[in-house]
Structure formats: C-alpha cells, structure tokens
PDB file of C-alpha atoms and ligand atoms in Angstrom:
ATOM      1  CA  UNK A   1       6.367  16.508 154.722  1.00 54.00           C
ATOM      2  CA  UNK A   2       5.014  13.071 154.664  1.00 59.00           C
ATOM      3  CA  UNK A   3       2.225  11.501 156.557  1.00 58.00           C
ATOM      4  CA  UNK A   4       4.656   9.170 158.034  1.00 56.00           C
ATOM      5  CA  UNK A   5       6.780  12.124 158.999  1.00 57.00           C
ATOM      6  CA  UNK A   6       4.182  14.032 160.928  1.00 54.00           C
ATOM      7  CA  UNK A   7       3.303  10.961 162.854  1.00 53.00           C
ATOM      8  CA  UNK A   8       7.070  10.677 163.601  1.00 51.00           C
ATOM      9  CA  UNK A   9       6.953  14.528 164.763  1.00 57.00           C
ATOM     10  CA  UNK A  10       4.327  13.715 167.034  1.00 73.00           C
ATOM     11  CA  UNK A  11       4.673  10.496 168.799  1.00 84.00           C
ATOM     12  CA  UNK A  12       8.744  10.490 168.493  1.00 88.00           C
ATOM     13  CA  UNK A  13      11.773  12.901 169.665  1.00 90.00           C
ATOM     14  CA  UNK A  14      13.905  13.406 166.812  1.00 89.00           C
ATOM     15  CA  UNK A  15      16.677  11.084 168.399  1.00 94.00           C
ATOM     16  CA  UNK A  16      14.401   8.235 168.556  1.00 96.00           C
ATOM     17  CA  UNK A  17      14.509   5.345 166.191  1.00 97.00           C
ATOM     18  CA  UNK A  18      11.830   3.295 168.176  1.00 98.00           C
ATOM     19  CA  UNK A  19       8.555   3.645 169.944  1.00 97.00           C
ATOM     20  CA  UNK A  20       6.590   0.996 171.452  1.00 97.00           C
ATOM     21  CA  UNK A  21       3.386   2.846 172.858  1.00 97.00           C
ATOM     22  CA  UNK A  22       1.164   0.372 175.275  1.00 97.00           C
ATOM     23  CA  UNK A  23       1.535  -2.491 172.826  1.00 98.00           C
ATOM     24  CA  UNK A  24       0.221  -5.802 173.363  1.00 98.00           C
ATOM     25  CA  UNK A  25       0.058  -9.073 170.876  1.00 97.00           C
ATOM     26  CA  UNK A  26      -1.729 -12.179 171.599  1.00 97.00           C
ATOM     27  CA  UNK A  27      -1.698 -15.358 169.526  1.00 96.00           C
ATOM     28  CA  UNK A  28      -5.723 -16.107 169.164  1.00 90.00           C
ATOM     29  CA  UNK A  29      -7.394 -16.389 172.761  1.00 85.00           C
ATOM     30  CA  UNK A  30      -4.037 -17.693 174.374  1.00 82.00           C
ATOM     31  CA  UNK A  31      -2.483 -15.192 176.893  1.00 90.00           C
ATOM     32  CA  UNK A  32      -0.919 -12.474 175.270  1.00 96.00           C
ATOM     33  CA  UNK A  33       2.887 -12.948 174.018  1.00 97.00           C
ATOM     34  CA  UNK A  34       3.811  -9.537 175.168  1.00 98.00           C
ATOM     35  CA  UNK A  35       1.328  -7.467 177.452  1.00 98.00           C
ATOM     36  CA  UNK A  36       1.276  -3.763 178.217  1.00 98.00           C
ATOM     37  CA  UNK A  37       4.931  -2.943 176.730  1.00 98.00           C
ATOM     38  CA  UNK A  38       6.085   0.732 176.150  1.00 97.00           C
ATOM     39  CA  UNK A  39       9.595   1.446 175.611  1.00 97.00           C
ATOM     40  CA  UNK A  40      11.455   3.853 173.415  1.00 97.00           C
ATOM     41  CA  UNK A  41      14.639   3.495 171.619  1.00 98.00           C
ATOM     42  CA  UNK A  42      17.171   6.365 170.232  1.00 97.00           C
ATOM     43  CA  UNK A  43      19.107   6.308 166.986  1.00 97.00           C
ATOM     44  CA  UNK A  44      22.879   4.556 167.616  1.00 97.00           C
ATOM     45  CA  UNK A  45      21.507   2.565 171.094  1.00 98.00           C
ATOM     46  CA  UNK A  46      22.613  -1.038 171.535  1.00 98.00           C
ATOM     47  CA  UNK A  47      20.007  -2.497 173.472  1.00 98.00           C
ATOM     48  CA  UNK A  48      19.979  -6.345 174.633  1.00 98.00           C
ATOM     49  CA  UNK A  49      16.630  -8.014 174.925  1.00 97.00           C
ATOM     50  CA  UNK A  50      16.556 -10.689 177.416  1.00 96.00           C
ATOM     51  CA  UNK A  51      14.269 -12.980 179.065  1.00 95.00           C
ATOM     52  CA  UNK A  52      13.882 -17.075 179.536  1.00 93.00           C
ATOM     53  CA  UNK A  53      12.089 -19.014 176.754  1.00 94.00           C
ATOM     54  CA  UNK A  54       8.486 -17.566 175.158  1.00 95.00           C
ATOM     55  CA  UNK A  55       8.803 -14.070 177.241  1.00 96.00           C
ATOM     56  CA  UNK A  56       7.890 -12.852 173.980  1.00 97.00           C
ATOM     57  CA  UNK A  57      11.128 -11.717 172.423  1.00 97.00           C
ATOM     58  CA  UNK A  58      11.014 -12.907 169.015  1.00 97.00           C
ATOM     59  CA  UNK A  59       7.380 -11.719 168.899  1.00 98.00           C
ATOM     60  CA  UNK A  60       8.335  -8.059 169.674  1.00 98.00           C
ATOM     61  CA  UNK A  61      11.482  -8.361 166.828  1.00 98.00           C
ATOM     62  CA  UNK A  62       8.689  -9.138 164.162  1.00 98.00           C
ATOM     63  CA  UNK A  63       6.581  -6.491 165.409  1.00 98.00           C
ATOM     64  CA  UNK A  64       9.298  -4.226 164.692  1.00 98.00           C
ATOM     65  CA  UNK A  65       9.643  -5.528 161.241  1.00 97.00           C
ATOM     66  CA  UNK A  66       5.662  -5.738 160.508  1.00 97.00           C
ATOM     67  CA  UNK A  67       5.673  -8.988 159.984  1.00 97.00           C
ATOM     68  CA  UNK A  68       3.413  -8.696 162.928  1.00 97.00           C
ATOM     69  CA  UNK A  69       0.386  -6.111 164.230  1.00 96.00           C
ATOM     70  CA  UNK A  70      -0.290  -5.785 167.408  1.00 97.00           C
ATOM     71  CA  UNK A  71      -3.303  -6.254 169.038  1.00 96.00           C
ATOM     72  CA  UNK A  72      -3.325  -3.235 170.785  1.00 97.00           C
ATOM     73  CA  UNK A  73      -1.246  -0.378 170.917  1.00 97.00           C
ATOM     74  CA  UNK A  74       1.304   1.305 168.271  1.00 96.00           C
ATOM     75  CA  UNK A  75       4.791   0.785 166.929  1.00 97.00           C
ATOM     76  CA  UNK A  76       6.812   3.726 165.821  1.00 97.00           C
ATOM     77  CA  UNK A  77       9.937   2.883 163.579  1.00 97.00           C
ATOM     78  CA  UNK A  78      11.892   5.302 161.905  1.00 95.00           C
ATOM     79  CA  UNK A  79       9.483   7.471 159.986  1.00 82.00           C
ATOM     80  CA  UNK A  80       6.743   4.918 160.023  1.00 94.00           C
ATOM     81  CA  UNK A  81       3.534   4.493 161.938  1.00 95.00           C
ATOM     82  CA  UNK A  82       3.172   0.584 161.967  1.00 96.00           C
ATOM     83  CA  UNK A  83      -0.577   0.203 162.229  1.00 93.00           C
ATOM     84  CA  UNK A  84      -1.380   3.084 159.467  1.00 93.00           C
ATOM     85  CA  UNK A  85       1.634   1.828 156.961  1.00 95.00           C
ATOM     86  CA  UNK A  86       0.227   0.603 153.512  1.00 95.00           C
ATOM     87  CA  UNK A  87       1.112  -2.769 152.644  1.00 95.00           C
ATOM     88  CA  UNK A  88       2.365  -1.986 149.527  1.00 95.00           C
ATOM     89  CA  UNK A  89       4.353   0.549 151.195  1.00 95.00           C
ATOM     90  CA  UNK A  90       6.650  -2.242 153.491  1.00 96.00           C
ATOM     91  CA  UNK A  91       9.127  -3.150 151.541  1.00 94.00           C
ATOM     92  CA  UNK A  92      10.433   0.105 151.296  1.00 94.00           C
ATOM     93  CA  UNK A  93      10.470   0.200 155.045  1.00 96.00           C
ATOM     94  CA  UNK A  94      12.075  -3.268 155.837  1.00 96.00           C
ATOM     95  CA  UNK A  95      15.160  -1.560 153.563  1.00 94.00           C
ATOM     96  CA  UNK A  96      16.313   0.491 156.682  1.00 95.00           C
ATOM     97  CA  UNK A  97      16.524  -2.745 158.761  1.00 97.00           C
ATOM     98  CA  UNK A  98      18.892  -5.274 158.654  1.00 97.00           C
ATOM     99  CA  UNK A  99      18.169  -8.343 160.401  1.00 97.00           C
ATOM    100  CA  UNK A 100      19.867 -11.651 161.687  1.00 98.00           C
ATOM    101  CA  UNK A 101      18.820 -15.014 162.842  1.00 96.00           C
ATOM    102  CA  UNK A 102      20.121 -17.492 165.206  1.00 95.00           C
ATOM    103  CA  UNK A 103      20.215 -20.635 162.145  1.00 95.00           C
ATOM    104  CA  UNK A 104      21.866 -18.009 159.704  1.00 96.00           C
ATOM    105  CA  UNK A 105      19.291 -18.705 157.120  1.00 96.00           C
ATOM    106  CA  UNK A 106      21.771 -18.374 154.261  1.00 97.00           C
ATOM    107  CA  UNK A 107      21.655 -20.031 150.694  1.00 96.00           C
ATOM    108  CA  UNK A 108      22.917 -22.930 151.214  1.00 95.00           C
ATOM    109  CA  UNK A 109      23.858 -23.688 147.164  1.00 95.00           C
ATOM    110  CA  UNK A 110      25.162 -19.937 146.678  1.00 97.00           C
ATOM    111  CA  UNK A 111      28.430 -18.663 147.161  1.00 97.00           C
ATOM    112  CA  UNK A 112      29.345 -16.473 150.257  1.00 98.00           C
ATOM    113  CA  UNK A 113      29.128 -13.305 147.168  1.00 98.00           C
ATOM    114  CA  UNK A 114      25.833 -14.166 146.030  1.00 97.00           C
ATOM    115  CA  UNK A 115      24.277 -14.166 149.494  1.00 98.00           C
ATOM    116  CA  UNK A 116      25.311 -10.669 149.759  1.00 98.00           C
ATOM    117  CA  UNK A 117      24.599  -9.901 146.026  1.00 98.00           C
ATOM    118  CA  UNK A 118      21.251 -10.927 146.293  1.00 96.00           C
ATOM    119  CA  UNK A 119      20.443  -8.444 149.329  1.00 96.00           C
ATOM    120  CA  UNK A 120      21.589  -5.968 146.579  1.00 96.00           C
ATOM    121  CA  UNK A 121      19.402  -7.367 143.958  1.00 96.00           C
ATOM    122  CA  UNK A 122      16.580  -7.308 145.699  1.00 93.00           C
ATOM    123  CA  UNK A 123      16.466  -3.056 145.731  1.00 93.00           C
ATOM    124  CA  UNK A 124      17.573  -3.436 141.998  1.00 94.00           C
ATOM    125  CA  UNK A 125      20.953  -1.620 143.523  1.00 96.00           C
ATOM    126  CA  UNK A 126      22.982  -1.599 139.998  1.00 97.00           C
ATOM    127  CA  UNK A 127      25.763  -4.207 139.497  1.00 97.00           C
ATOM    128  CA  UNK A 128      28.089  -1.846 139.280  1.00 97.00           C
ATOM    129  CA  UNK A 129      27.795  -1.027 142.762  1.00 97.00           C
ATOM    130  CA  UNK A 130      27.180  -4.544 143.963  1.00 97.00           C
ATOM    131  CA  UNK A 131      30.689  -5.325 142.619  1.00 97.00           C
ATOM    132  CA  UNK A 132      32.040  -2.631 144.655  1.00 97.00           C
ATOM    133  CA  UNK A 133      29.341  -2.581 148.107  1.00 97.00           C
ATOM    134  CA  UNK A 134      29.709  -6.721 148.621  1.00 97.00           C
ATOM    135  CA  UNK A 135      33.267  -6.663 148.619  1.00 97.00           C
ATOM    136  CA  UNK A 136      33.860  -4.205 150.969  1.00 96.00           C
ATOM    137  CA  UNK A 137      30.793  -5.347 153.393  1.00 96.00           C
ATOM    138  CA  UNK A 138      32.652  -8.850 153.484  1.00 97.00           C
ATOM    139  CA  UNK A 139      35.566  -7.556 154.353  1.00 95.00           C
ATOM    140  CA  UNK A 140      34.078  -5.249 156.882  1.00 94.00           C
ATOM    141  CA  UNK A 141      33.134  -8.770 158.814  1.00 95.00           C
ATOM    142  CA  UNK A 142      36.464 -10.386 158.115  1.00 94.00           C
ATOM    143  CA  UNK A 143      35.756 -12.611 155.248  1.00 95.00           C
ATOM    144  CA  UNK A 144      37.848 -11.495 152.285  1.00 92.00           C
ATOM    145  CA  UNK A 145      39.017 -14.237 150.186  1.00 89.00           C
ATOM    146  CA  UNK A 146      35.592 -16.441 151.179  1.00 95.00           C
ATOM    147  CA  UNK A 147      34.338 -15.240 147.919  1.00 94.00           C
ATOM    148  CA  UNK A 148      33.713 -18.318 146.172  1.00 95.00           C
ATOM    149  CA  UNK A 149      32.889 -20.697 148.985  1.00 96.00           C
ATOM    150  CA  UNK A 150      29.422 -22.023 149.607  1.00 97.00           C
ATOM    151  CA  UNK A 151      28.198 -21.480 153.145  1.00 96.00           C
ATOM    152  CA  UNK A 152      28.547 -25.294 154.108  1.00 95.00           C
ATOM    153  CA  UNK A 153      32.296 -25.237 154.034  1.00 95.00           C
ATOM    154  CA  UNK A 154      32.385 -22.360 156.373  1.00 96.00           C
ATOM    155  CA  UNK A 155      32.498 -22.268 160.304  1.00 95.00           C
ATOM    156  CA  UNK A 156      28.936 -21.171 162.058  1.00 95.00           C
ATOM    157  CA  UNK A 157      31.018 -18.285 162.927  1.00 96.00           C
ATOM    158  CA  UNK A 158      31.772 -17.430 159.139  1.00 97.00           C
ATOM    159  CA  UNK A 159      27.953 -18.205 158.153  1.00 97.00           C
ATOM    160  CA  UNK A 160      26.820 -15.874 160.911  1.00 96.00           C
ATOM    161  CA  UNK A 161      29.048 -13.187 159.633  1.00 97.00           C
ATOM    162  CA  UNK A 162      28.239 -13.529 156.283  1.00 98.00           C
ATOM    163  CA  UNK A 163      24.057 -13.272 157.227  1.00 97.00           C
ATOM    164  CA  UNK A 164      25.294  -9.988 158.909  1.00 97.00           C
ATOM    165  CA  UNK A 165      27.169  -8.721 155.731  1.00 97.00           C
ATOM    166  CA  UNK A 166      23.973  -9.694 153.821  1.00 97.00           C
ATOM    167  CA  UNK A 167      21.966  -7.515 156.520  1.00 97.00           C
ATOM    168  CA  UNK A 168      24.502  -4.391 156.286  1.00 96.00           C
ATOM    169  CA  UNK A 169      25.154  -4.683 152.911  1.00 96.00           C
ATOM    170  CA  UNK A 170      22.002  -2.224 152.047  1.00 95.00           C
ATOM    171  CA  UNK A 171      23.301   0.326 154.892  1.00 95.00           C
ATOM    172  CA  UNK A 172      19.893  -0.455 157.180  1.00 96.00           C
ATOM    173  CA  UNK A 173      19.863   2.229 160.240  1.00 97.00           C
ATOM    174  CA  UNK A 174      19.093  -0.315 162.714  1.00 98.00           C
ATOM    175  CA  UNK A 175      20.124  -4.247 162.730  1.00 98.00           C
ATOM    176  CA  UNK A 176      17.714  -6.453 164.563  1.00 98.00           C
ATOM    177  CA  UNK A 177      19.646  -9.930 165.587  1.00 98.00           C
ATOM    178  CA  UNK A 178      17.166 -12.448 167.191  1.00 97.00           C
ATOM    179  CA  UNK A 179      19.984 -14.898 169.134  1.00 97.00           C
ATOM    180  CA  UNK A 180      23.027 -14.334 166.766  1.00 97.00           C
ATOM    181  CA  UNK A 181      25.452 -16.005 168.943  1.00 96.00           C
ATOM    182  CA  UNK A 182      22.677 -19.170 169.913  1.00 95.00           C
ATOM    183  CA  UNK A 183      24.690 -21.714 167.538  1.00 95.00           C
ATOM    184  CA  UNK A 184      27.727 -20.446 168.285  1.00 95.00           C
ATOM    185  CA  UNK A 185      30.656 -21.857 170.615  1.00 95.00           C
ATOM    186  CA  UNK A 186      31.929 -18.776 172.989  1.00 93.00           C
ATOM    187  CA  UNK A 187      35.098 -17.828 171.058  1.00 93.00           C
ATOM    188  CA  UNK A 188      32.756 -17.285 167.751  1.00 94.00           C
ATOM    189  CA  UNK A 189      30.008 -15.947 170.195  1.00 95.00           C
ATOM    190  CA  UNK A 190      32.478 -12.994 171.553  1.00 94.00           C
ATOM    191  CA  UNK A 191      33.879 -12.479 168.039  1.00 94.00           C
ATOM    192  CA  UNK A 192      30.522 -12.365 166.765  1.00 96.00           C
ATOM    193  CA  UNK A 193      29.935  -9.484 169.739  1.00 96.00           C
ATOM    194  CA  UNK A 194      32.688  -8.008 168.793  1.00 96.00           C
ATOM    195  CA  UNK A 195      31.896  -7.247 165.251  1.00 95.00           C
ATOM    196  CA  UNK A 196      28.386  -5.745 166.078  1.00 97.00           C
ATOM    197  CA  UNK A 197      29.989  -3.095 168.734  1.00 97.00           C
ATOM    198  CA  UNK A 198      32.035  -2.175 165.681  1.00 96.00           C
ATOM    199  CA  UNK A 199      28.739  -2.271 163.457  1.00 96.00           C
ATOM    200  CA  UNK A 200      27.077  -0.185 166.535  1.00 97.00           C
ATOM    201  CA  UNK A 201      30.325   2.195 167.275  1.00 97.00           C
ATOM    202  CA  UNK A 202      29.365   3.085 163.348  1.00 95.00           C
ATOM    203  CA  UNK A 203      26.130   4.722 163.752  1.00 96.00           C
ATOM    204  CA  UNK A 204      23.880   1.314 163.657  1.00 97.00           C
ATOM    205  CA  UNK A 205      21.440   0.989 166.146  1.00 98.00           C
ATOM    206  CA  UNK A 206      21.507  -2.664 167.190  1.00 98.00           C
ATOM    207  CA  UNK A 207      19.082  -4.453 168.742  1.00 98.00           C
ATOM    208  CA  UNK A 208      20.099  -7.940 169.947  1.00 98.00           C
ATOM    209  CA  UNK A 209      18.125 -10.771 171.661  1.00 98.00           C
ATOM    210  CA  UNK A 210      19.995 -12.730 173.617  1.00 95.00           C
ATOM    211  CA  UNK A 211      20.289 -16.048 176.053  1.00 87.00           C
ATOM    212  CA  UNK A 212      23.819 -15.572 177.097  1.00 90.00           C
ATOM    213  CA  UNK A 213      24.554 -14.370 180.759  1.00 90.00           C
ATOM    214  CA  UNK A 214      28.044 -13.809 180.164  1.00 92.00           C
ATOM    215  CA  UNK A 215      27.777 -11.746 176.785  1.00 94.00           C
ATOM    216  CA  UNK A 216      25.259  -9.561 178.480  1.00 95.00           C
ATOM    217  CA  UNK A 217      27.290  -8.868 181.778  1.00 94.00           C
ATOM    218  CA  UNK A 218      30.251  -7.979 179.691  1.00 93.00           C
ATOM    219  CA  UNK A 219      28.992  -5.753 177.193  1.00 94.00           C
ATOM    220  CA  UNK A 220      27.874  -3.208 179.282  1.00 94.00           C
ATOM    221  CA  UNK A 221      25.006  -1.964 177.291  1.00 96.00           C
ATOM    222  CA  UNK A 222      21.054  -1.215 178.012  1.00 97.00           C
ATOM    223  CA  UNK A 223      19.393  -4.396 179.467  1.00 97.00           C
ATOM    224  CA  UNK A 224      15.517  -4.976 178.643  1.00 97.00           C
ATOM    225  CA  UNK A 225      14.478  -7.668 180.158  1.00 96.00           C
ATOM    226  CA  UNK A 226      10.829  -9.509 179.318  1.00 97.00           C
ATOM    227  CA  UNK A 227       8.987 -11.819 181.988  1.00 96.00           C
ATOM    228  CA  UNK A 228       6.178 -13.482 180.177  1.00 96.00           C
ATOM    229  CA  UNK A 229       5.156 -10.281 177.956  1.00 97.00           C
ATOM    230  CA  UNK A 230       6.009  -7.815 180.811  1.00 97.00           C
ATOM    231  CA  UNK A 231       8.853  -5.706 180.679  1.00 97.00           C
ATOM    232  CA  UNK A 232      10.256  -6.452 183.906  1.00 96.00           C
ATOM    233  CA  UNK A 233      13.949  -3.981 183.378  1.00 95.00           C
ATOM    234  CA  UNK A 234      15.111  -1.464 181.786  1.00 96.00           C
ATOM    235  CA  UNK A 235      18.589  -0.816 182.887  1.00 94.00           C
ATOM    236  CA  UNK A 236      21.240   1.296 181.104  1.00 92.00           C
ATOM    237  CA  UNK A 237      24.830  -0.319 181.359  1.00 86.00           C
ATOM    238  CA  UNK A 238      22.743  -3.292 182.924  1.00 81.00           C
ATOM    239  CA  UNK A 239      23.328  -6.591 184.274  1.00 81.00           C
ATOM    240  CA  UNK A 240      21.542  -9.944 182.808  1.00 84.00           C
ATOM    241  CA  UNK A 241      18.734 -10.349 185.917  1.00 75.00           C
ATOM    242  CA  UNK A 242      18.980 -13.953 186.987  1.00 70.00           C
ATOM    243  CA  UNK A 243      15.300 -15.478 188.337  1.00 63.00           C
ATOM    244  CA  UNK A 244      16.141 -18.363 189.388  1.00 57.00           C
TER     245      UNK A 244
HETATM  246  P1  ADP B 301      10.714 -15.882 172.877  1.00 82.06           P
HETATM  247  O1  ADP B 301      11.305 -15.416 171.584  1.00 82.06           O
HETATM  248  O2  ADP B 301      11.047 -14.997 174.035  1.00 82.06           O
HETATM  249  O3  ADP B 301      11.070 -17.311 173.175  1.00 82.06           O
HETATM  250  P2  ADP B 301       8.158 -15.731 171.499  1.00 82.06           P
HETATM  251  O4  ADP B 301       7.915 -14.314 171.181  1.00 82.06           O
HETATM  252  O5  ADP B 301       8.609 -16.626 170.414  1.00 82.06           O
HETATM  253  O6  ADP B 301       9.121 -15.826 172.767  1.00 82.06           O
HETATM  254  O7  ADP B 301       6.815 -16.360 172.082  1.00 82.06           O
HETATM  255  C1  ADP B 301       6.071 -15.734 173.123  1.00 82.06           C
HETATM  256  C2  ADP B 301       4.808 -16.557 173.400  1.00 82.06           C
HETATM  257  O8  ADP B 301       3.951 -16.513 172.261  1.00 82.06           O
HETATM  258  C3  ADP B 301       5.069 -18.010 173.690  1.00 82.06           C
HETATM  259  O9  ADP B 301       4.125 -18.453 174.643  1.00 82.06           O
HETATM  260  C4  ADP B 301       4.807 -18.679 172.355  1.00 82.06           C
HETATM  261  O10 ADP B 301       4.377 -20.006 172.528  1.00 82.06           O
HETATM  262  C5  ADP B 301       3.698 -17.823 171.778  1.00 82.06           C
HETATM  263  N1  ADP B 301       3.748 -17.771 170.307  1.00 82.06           N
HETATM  264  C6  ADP B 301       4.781 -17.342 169.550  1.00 82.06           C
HETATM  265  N2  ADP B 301       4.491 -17.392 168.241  1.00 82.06           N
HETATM  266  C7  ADP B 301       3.228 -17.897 168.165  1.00 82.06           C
HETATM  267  C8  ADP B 301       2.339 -18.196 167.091  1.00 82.06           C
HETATM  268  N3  ADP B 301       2.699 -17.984 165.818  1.00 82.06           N
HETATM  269  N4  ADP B 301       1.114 -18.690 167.388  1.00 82.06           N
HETATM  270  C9  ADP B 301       0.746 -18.898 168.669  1.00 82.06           C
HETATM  271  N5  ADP B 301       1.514 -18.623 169.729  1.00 82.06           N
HETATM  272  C10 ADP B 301       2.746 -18.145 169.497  1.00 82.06           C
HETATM  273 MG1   MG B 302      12.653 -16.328 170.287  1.00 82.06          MG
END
C-alpha cells in the first residue's frame, strides 16, 4: 500500500473521488477566494458548480488540479493527498483528470488529430495505440471525418468537442469543465450537455462550472452553489438558486 493510499483510507470512503476538508485560499492579503469550504464528492457524480462572477469557482477547479495550494485546509483527489504530493510526483496525477475550458484552448495550427494525438504523446502512449484511441475518442464526440481540419474552420461547438476528446482521450476518472458551454450559442450549449451526460452515464465523474440557469434547471443533477468563497447549497437534483 502506498502512502497516498493510506491517506485515501483514512480521510476518504472508498466511493469518494473528492474531499475538500475546511479548505480556504486567499490571493495575498485580499479576502479569501473561497473560505471555510468542505464538501465531498463520489466516483461517477455529476456535480454543477455555480455561483455569480469571482465566487471562487475557477479557484477551487485549480485546487483540484494542484495548480493551486490552499491556504488552509486539505484536498483529497483520488489516491492523492494534495498538500503532501511531491512535485515531481503531479504529472502522474493530473493523468486521471481530464479537463476543459470555456476558450477551448486548442492548437490553433494543428489538425483536429493532432490535438488529440498530442494528449497521447504526452504519456509516451505508443503510436500504435494513438492510431487506434484518437479515432475512436473523436468519434465518441461526433467528429469523424474532421480529421484533417484545423480547429479554425470548425464551429465553437466542434472546437469544444474536440478539447473534450483531447481530455478523454487518456481515459481520466473525473473531467473537470470550467464554463464549457460559456462561448457557445444554446443549441451547441445543450449538445455540448448532452455529450458529457453520455461521458458521465460512462463511469466519468464530471464536474462542471457553470453560468447557465437553464442548463442547470434541466439537468437535474447535484447543485453546489458558491457565494463569495462560501458554499451557500448543496442540493442533489437541485435547482440554479437565483439572488437577485
Ligand atoms: P470565479 O471563477 O467564480 O469567477 P475565481 O475563482 O476566478 O472566481 O476568483 C475568486 C476571487 O479570487 C475573485 O475575487 C478574484 O478576483 C480572485 N482571484 C482569482 N485569481 C486570482 C489571482 N491569481 N490573484 C489574485 N486574486 C485572484
Ligand atoms: Mg471562473
């Protein structure tokens, strides 16, 4: 058993995926992004994060990738103790999460294949299987035949779905998607939804930040919702909880 592991035994139920235990991150002196937040997450969940503008949101999606600490407190994903994981050691971890961004972030002078391909690359994944794992992740999100094109002749709908094949495409347990639909017109935007209940209905746990009222209300999934750092909800099968 692994260090990691025991710390997973201890702190974590074997059905969980995610632990935030009393965690708080502040930016310098400023008041703290996200204040006081424990909440737990189990394997297969799809769990909306919601909240206006700077609640914090993005901040807790890169604690859950380390590409933040926080200041107090301790994230739990998968196997790994946040704090105590060795740099050296993160790479490896960020493998079991896929992740997607509101601007796509896709290479603009590659070719819809290569910005899956190089997902592959990256965990030296032999070519062999690239040539067979790309073209059945792209047609998993309904882009067959988009081989060859580059990302600016596509539709922000396409681009998004190729930045999710590029997250699946190394088989990540949980998919983090920080506004996915936030460029997207509402036909694209449901489609979009669509495709990550399928992703979720698989065995993903997906973890989506979102904006949009309407998505949220018909989805039907667990509702977190953030007030300046606080965790103000935590429904199951919740509603999007309007302030104003
Ligand atoms: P959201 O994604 O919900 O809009 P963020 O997590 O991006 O919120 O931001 C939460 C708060 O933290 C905001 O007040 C924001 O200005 C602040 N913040 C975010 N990132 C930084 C940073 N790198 N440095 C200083 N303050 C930041
Ligand atoms: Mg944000």
């Amino acid at each position: 058993m692994t260090p990691q592991m025991r710390n997973k035994r201890k702190y974590m139920e074997d059905d969980e995926v995610i632990v935030l235990d009393h965690v708080s991150k502040a930016y310098g002196t400023n008041q703290p992004a996200l204040c006081d937040v424990s909440l737990r997450i189990k394997k297969g969940e799809f769990v909306f994060i919601v909240g206006d503008s700077g609640s914090g949101k993005s901040t807790l999606i890169k604690l859950l990738l380390r590409e933040l600490v926080p200041t107090e407190g301790n994230v739990y994903v998968l196997d790994y103790n946040l704090k105590k994981i060795r740099h050296g050691r993160i790479p490896k971890f960020r493998r079991n999460i896929g992740v997607v961004f509101q601007d796509f972030r896709l290479l603009k002078d590659r070719s819809v294949y290569e910005n899956v391909a190089f997902a592959q690359r990256i965990i030296q994944m032999p070519g062999k299987e690239i040539r067979k794992n790309v073209p059945k992740i792209l047609s998993t999100v309904g882009l067959a035949g988009k081989y060859r094109v580059k990302p600016n002749r596509l539709s922000g709908g396409e681009q998004q779905r190729v930045a999710i094949a590029r997250a699946l495409v190394n088989k990540p347990c949980i998919l983090l998607a920080d506004e996915p639909t936030g460029n997207l017109d509402p036909k694209n935007s449901m489609e979009i939804m669509k495709l990550l209940e399928e992703i979720n209905e698989n065995g993903t746990t997906v973890i989506m930040v979102t904006h949009n009222k309407d998505i949220v209300n018909a989805m039907q999934k667990r509702v977190i919702t953030l007030k300046k750092g606080v965790v103000i909800g935590d429904q199951e099968r919740g509603v999007y909880i309007d302030e104003d």
